[in-house]
Coordinates of C-alpha atoms in Angstrom, one line a residue:
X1 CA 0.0 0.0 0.0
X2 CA 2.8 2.2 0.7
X3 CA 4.7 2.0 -2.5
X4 CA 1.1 2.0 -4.1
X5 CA 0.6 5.7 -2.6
X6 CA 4.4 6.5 -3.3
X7 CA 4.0 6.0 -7.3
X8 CA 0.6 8.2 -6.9
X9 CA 2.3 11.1 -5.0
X10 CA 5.2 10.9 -8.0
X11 CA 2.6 10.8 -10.7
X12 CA 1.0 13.6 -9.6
X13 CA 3.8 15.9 -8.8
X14 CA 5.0 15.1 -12.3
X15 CA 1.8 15.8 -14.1
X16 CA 1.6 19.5 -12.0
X17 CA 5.3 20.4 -12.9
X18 CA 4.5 19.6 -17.0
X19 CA 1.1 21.9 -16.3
X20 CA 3.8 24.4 -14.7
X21 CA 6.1 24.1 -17.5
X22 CA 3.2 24.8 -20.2
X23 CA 2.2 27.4 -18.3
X24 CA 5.9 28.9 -18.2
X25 CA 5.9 28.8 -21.7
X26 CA 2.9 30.5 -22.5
X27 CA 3.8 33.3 -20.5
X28 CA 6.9 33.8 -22.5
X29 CA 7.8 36.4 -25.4
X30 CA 6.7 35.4 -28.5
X31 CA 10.3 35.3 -29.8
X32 CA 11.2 32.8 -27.8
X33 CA 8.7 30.2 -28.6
X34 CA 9.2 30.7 -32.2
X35 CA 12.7 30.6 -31.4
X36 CA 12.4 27.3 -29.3
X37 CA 10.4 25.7 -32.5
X38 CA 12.8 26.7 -35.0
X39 CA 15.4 24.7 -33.0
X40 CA 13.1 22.2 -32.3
X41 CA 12.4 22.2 -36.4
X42 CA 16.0 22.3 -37.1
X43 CA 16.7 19.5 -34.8
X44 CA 14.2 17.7 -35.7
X45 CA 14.9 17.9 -39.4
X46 CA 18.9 17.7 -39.3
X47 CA 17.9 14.4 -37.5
X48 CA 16.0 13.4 -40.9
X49 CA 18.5 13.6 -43.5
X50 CA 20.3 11.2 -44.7
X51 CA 23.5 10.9 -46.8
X52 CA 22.8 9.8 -50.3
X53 CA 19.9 12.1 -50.2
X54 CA 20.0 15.5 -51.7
X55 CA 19.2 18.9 -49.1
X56 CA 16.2 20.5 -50.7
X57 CA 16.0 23.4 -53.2
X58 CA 17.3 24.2 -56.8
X59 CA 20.7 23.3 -57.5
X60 CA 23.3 25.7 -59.1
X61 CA 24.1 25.5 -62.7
X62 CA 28.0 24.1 -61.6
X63 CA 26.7 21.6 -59.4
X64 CA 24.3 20.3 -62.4
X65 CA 27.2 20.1 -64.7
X66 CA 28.5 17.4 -62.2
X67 CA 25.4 15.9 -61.1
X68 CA 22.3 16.3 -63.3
X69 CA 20.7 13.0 -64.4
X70 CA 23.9 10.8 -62.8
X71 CA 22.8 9.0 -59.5
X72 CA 24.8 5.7 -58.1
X73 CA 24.5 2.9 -59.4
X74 CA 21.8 0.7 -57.3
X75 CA 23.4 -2.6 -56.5
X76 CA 27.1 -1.8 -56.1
X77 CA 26.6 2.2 -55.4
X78 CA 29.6 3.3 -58.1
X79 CA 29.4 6.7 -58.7
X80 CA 29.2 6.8 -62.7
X81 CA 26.1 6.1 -64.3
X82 CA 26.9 2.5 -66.0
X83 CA 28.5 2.1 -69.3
X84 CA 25.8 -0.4 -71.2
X85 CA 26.9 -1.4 -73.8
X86 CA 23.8 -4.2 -74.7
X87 CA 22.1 -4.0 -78.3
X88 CA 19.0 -5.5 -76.8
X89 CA 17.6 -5.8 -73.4
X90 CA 15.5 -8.8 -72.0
X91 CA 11.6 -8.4 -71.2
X92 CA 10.0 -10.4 -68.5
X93 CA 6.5 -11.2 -70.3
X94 CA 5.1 -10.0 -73.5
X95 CA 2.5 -8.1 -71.2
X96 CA 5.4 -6.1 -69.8
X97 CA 7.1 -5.7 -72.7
X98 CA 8.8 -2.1 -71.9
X99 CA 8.2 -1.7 -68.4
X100 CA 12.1 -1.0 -67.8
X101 CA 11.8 1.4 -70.2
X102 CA 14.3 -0.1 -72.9
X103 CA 14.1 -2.9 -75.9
X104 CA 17.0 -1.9 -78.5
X105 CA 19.7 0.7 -78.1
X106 CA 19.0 2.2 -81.2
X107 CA 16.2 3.9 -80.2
X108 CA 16.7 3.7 -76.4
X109 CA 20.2 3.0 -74.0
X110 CA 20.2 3.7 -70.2
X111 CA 23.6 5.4 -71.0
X112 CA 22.6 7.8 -73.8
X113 CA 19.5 8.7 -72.2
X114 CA 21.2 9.5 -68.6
X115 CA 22.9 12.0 -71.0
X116 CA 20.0 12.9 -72.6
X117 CA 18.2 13.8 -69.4
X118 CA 21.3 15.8 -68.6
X119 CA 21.4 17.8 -71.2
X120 CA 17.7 18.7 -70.9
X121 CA 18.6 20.2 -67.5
X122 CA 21.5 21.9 -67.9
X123 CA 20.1 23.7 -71.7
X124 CA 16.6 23.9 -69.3
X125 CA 14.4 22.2 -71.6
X126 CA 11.4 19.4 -71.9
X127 CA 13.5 16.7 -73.3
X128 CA 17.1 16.3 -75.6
X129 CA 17.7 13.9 -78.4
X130 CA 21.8 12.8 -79.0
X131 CA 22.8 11.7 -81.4
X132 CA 26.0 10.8 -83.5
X133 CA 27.4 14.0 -84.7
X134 CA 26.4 17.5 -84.7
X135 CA 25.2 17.1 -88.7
X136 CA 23.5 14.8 -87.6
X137 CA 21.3 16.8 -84.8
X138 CA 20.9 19.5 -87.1
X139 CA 19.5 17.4 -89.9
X140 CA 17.3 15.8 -87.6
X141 CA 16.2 19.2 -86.2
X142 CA 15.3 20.2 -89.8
X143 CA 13.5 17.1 -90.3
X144 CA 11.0 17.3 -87.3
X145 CA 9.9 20.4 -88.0
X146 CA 9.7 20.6 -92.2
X147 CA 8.6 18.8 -94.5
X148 CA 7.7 19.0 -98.7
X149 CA 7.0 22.6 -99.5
X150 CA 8.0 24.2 -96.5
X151 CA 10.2 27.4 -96.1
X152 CA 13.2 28.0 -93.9
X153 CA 14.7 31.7 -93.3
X154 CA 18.2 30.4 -92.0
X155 CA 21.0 32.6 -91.6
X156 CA 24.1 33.3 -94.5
X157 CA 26.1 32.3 -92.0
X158 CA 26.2 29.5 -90.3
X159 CA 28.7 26.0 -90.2
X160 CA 29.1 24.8 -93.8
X161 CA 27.6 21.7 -93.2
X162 CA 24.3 22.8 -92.4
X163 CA 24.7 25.5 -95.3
X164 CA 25.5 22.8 -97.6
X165 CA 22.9 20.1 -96.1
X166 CA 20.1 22.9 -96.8
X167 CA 20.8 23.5 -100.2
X168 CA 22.1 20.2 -101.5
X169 CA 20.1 17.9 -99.3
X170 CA 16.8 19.5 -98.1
X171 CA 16.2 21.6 -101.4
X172 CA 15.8 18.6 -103.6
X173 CA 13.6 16.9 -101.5
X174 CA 11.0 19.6 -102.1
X175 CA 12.0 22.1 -99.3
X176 CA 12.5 25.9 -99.6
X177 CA 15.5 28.3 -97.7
X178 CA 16.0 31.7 -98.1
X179 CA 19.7 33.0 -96.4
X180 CA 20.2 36.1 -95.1
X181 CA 22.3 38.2 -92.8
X182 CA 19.8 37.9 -89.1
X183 CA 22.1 40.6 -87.9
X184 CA 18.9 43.2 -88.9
X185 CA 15.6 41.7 -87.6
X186 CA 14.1 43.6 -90.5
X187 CA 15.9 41.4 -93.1
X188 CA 13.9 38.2 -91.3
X189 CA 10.7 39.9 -91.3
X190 CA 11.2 40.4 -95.0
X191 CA 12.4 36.9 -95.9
X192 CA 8.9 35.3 -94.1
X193 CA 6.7 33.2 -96.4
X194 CA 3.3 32.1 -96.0
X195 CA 4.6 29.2 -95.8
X196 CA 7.2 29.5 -93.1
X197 CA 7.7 26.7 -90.8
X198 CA 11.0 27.4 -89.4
X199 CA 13.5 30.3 -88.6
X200 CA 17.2 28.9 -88.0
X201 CA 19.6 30.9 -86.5
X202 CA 23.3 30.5 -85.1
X203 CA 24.8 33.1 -82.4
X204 CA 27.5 33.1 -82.2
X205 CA 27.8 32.3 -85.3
X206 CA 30.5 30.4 -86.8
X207 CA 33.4 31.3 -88.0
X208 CA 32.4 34.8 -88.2
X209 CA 31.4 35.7 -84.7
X210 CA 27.8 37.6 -85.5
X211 CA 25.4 37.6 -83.2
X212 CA 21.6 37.1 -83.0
X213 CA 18.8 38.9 -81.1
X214 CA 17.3 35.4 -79.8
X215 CA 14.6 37.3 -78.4
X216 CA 13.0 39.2 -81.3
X217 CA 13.7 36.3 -83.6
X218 CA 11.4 34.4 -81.7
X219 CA 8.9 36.4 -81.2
X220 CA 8.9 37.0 -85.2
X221 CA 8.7 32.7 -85.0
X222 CA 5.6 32.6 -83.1
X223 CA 4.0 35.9 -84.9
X224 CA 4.2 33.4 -88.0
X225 CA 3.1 30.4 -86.1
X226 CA 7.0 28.3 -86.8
X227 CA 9.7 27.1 -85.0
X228 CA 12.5 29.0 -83.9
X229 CA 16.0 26.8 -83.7
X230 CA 19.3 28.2 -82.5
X231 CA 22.5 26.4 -83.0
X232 CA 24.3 27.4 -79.6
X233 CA 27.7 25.8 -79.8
X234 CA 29.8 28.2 -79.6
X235 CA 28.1 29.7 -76.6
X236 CA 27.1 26.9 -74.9
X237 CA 24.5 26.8 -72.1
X238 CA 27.5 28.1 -69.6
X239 CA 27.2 31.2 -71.6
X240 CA 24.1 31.5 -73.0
X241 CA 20.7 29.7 -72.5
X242 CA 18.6 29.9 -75.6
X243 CA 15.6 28.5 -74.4
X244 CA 15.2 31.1 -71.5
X245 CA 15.1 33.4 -74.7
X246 CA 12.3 32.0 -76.6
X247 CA 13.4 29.8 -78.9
X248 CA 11.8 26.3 -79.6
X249 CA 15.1 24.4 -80.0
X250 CA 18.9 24.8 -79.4
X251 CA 21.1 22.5 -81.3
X252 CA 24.6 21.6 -79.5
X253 CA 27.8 19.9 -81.5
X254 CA 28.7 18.0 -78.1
X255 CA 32.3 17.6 -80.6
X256 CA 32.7 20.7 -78.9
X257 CA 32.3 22.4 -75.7
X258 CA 30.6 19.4 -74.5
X259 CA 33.0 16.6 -74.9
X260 CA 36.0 19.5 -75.4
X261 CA 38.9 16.5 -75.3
X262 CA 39.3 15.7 -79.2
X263 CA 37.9 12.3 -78.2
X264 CA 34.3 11.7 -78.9
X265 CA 31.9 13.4 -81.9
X266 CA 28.4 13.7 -80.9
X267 CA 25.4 16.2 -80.8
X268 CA 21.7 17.1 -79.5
X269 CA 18.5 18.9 -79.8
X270 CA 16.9 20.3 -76.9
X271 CA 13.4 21.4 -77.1
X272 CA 11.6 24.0 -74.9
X273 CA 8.0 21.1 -74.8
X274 CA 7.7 18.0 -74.8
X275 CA 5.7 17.6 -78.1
X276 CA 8.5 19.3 -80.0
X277 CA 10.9 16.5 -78.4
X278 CA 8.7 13.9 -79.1
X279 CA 9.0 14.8 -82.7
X280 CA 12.9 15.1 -82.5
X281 CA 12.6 11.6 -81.0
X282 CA 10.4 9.5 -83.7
X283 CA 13.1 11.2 -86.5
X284 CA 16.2 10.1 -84.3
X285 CA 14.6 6.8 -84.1
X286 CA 13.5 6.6 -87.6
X287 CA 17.1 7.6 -88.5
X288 CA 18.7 5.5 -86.7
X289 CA 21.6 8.3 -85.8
X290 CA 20.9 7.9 -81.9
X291 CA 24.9 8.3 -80.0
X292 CA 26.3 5.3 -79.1
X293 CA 26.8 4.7 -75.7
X294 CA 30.4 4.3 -75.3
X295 CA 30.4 8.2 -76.6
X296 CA 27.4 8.9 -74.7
X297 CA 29.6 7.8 -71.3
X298 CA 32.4 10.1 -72.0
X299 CA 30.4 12.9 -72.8
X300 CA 28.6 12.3 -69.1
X301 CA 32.3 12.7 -67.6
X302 CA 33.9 15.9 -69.9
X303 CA 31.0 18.2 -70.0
X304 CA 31.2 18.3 -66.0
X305 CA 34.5 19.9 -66.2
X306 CA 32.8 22.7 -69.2
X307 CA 32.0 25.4 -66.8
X308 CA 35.8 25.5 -65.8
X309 CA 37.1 25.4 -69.2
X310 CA 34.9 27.7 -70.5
X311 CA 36.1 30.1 -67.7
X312 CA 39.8 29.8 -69.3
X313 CA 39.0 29.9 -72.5
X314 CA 37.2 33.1 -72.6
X315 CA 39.7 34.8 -70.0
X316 CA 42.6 33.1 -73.0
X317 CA 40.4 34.4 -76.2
X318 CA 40.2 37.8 -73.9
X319 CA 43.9 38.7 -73.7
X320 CA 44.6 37.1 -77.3
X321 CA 42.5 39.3 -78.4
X322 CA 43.8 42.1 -76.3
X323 CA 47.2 41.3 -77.9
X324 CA 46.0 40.6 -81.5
X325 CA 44.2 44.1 -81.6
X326 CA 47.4 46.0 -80.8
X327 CA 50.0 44.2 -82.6
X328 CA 50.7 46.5 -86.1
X329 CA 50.8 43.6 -88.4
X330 CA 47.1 42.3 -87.5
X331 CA 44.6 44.9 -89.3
X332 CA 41.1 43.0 -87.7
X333 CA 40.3 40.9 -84.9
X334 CA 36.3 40.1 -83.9
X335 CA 35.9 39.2 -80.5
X336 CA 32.4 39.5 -78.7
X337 CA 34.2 40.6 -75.4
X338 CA 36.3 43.5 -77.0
X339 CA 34.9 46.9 -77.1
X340 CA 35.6 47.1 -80.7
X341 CA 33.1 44.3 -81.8
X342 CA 30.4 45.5 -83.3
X343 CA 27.1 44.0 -81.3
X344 CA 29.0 44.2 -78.0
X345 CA 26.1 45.4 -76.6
X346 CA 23.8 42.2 -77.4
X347 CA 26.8 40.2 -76.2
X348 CA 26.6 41.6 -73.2
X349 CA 22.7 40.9 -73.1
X350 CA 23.2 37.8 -73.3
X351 CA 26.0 36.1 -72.5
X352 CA 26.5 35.6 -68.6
X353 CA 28.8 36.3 -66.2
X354 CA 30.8 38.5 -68.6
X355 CA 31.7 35.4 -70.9
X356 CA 32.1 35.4 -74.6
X357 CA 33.8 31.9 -75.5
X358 CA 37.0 30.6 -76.5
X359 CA 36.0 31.4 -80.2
X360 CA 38.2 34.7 -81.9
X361 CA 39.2 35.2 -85.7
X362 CA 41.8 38.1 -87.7
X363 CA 43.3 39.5 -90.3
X364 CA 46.6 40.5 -91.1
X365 CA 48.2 43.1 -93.4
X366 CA 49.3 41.0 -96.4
X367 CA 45.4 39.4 -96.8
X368 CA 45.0 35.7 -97.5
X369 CA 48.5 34.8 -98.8
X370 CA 49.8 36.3 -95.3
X371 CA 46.8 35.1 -93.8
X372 CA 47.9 31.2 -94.6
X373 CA 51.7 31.9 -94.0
X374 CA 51.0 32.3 -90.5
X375 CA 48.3 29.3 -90.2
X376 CA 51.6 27.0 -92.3
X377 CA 54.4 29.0 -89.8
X378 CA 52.1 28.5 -86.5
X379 CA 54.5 26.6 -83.7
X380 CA 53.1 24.3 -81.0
X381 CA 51.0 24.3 -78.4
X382 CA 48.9 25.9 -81.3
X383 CA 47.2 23.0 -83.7
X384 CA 46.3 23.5 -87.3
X385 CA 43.3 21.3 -87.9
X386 CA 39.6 21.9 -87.6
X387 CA 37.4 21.3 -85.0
X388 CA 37.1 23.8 -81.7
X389 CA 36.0 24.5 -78.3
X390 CA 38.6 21.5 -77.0
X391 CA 41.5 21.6 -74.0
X392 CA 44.2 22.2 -77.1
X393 CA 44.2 25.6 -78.8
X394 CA 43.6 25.0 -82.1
X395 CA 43.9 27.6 -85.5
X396 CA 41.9 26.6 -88.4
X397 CA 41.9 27.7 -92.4
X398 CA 38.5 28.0 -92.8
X399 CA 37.9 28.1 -96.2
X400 CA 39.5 25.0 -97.0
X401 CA 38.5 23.4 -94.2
X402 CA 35.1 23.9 -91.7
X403 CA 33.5 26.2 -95.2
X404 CA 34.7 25.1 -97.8
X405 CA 31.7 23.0 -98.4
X406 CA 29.9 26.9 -99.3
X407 CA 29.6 28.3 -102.3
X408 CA 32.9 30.6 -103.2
X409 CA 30.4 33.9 -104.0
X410 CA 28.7 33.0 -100.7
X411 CA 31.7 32.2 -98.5
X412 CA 33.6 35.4 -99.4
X413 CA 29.9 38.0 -99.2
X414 CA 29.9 36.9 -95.0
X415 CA 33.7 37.7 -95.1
X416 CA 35.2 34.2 -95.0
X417 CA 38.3 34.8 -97.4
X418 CA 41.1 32.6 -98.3
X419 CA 43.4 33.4 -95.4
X420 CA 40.5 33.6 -92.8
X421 CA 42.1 32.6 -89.4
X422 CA 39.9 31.3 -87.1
X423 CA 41.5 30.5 -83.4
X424 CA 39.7 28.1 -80.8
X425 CA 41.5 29.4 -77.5
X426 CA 42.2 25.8 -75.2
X427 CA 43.6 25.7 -71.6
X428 CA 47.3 26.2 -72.3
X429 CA 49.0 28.5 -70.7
X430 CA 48.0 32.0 -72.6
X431 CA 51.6 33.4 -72.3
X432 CA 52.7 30.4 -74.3
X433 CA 49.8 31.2 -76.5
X434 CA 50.8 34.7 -77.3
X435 CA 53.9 33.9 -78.1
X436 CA 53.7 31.5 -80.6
X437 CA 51.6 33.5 -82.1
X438 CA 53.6 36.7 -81.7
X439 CA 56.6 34.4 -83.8
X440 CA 54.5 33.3 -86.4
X441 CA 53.3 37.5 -87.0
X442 CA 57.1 38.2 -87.3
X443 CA 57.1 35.8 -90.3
X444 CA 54.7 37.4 -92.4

């Protein structure tokens, strides 16, 4: 009986000092309490996480180029999404045929579509399409969107393979293109047919270094009811964002930026909906020009590293520029960072964080002849061969090389003449840079 009334005289001394406390606590400032919940919150929700998990809220653009669409692996937790490289992939039943998501790899490969799904984040569209080559996205992109007696305003200057695939390819199939410079919106306006299903423009565009106002070009695109597709290679999305802007599509040579090592070829469509990537999708897959997945794995590891290099190759094109523009023999350089270019102030619209690209070109007194002395006379670590936007600096002839696939008349009226120098800026060191190329200027 006596331990009976002892636990009673405890239980009711403890249930009047928690009426006490409650009490207490009412009485207190306000600031407190809210205080004492935020702890209690923060406690209580530091207590929840878990690693593996991700903290909540958007992610910056750097820590997408790492992580966007790559998780670890399930059953062994590596790090890397998974190389596959499977032409088919076993079903269970015929009723669940598709349930994992993939049957053949040339229309569907976990690897090429983690890198798919990647580079729909990090360009901030519905859905991407890879495939092979950058041709090969760009044909593609024509393809979804055109069709027999369709018309195409696409600018005079643009990569020679999708100048030539438009008039040698697309125009005898029925299709329609009218070139001109999109440096005037007004020219655009003018070039419009009733029959207008697609605008196509390139900024920067290559080799020449124009630049387009992606904003009023699209609204001209959706005044006419088309598509509006911009081939953003040379700006990439650490620079520009097309999509933010407007447009319908942005086509990316993953060559490029992307991959930036000289290893792999490869390229994509993004589209701002998914019905337009739908479209993209049933051509890739008609086609057949999906990536492969080997180049679909390296592309997943390089383009995590492209907001660095992109960082040193527009601070390198920067002070090449810089010296280019004062050195007597060079009579023209076009840069969208210098002062001197002419759109500087829609470069500054729109490329971010004060970055232009790796991407320069000049001219030298002496014209061509001098022009392809200096490409034949160029020393190491500087690279005469085409391609751009890689770790080595590389200096190209463009009119027998990247555009010589134009016609001669066409070629030379956007300024591409027979010494044209065109120079992808790498990681080297940019002292080294200069003066190799301070060397070869002596020679001419």
């Amino acid at each position: 009986l006596a331990q009976e009334l002892g636990i009673c005289c405890f239980s009711s001394f403890f249930v009047a000092f928690l009426i006490f406390l409650c009490k207490m606590f009412s009485l207190a400032p306000r600031s407190m309490r809210v205080a004492s919940s935020a702890v209690g919150r923060v406690a209580r929700r530091s207590i929840a996480t878990k690693s593996g998990t991700w903290m909540d809220g958007p992610k910056a653009f750097e820590t997408e180029l790492v992580h966007a669409a790559v998780e670890p692996e399930p059953k062994s937790g590596a790090i890397l999404t998974p190389l596959f490289l499977s032409t088919t992939f076993v079903q269970d039943s015929v009723e669940t045929y598709l349930q994992k998501g993939f049957s053949y790899s040339r229309t569907n490969n976990p690897t090429t579509s983690a890198l798919e799904k990647k580079l729909a984040t990090l360009e901030n569209g519905a859905g991407a399409c890879a495939f092979g080559t950058g041709m090969a996205a760009t044909t593609s992109a024509i393809s979804a969107t055109m069709k027999a007696g369709d018309h195409c305003v696409i600018t005079d200057c643009s990569y020679g393979g999708t100048n030539r695939s438009c008039r040698e390819f697309f125009t005898p199939m029925g299709m329609e293109f009218t070139f001109c410079d999109f440096r005037d919106i007004d020219n655009i306006r003018k070039a419009v047919k009733p029959n207008t299903k697609l605008i196509f423009s390139e900024t920067p565009a290559n080799p020449v270094l124009s630049l387009c106002d992606i904003e009023e070009i699209s609204k001209v695109a959706k005044e006419i009811g088309a598509y509006h597709v911009v081939d953003s290679t040379f700006a990439t999305p650490v620079i520009c964002r097309p999509l933010d802007h407007g447009a319908d599509m942005v086509i990316q040579s993953l060559t490029k930026y992307y991959e930036g090592h000289n290893i792999m070829t490869g390229g994509a469509v993004i589209s701002k909906d998914k019905e337009l990537a739908d479209k993209v999708k049933w051509v890739q897959n008609v086609h057949g020009n999906i990536m492969n997945p080997f180049a679909a794995f390296m592309i997943l590891q390089t383009s995590k590293t492209m907001g660095l290099r992109v960082k040193q190759q527009s601070a390198t094109a920067m002070k090449i520029a810089q010296f280019l523009e004062s050195h007597p023999k060079v009579t023209k350089v076009v840069y969208p960072g210098l002062a001197s270019h002419p759109q500087k102030e829609l470069a500054d619209k729109y490329h971010r964080n004060g970055l232009h690209g790796g991407m320069l070109w000049f001219d030298i007194v002496g014209g061509s002849e001098a022009g392809t002395r200096l490409m034949n006379s160029i020393q190491r670590p500087w690279s005469l061969c085409e391609n751009l936007g890689a770790t080595e600096s590389i200096i190209t002839a463009c009119a027998v090389m990247t555009h010589a696939n134009m016609l001669k008349e066409d070629r030379l009226k956007v300024g591409i003449t027979d010494g044209f120098i065109r120079v992808s800026c790498g990681i080297e060191d940019t002292d080294d840079l200069i003066k190799a190329l301070g060397i070869a200027l002596e020679q001419c």
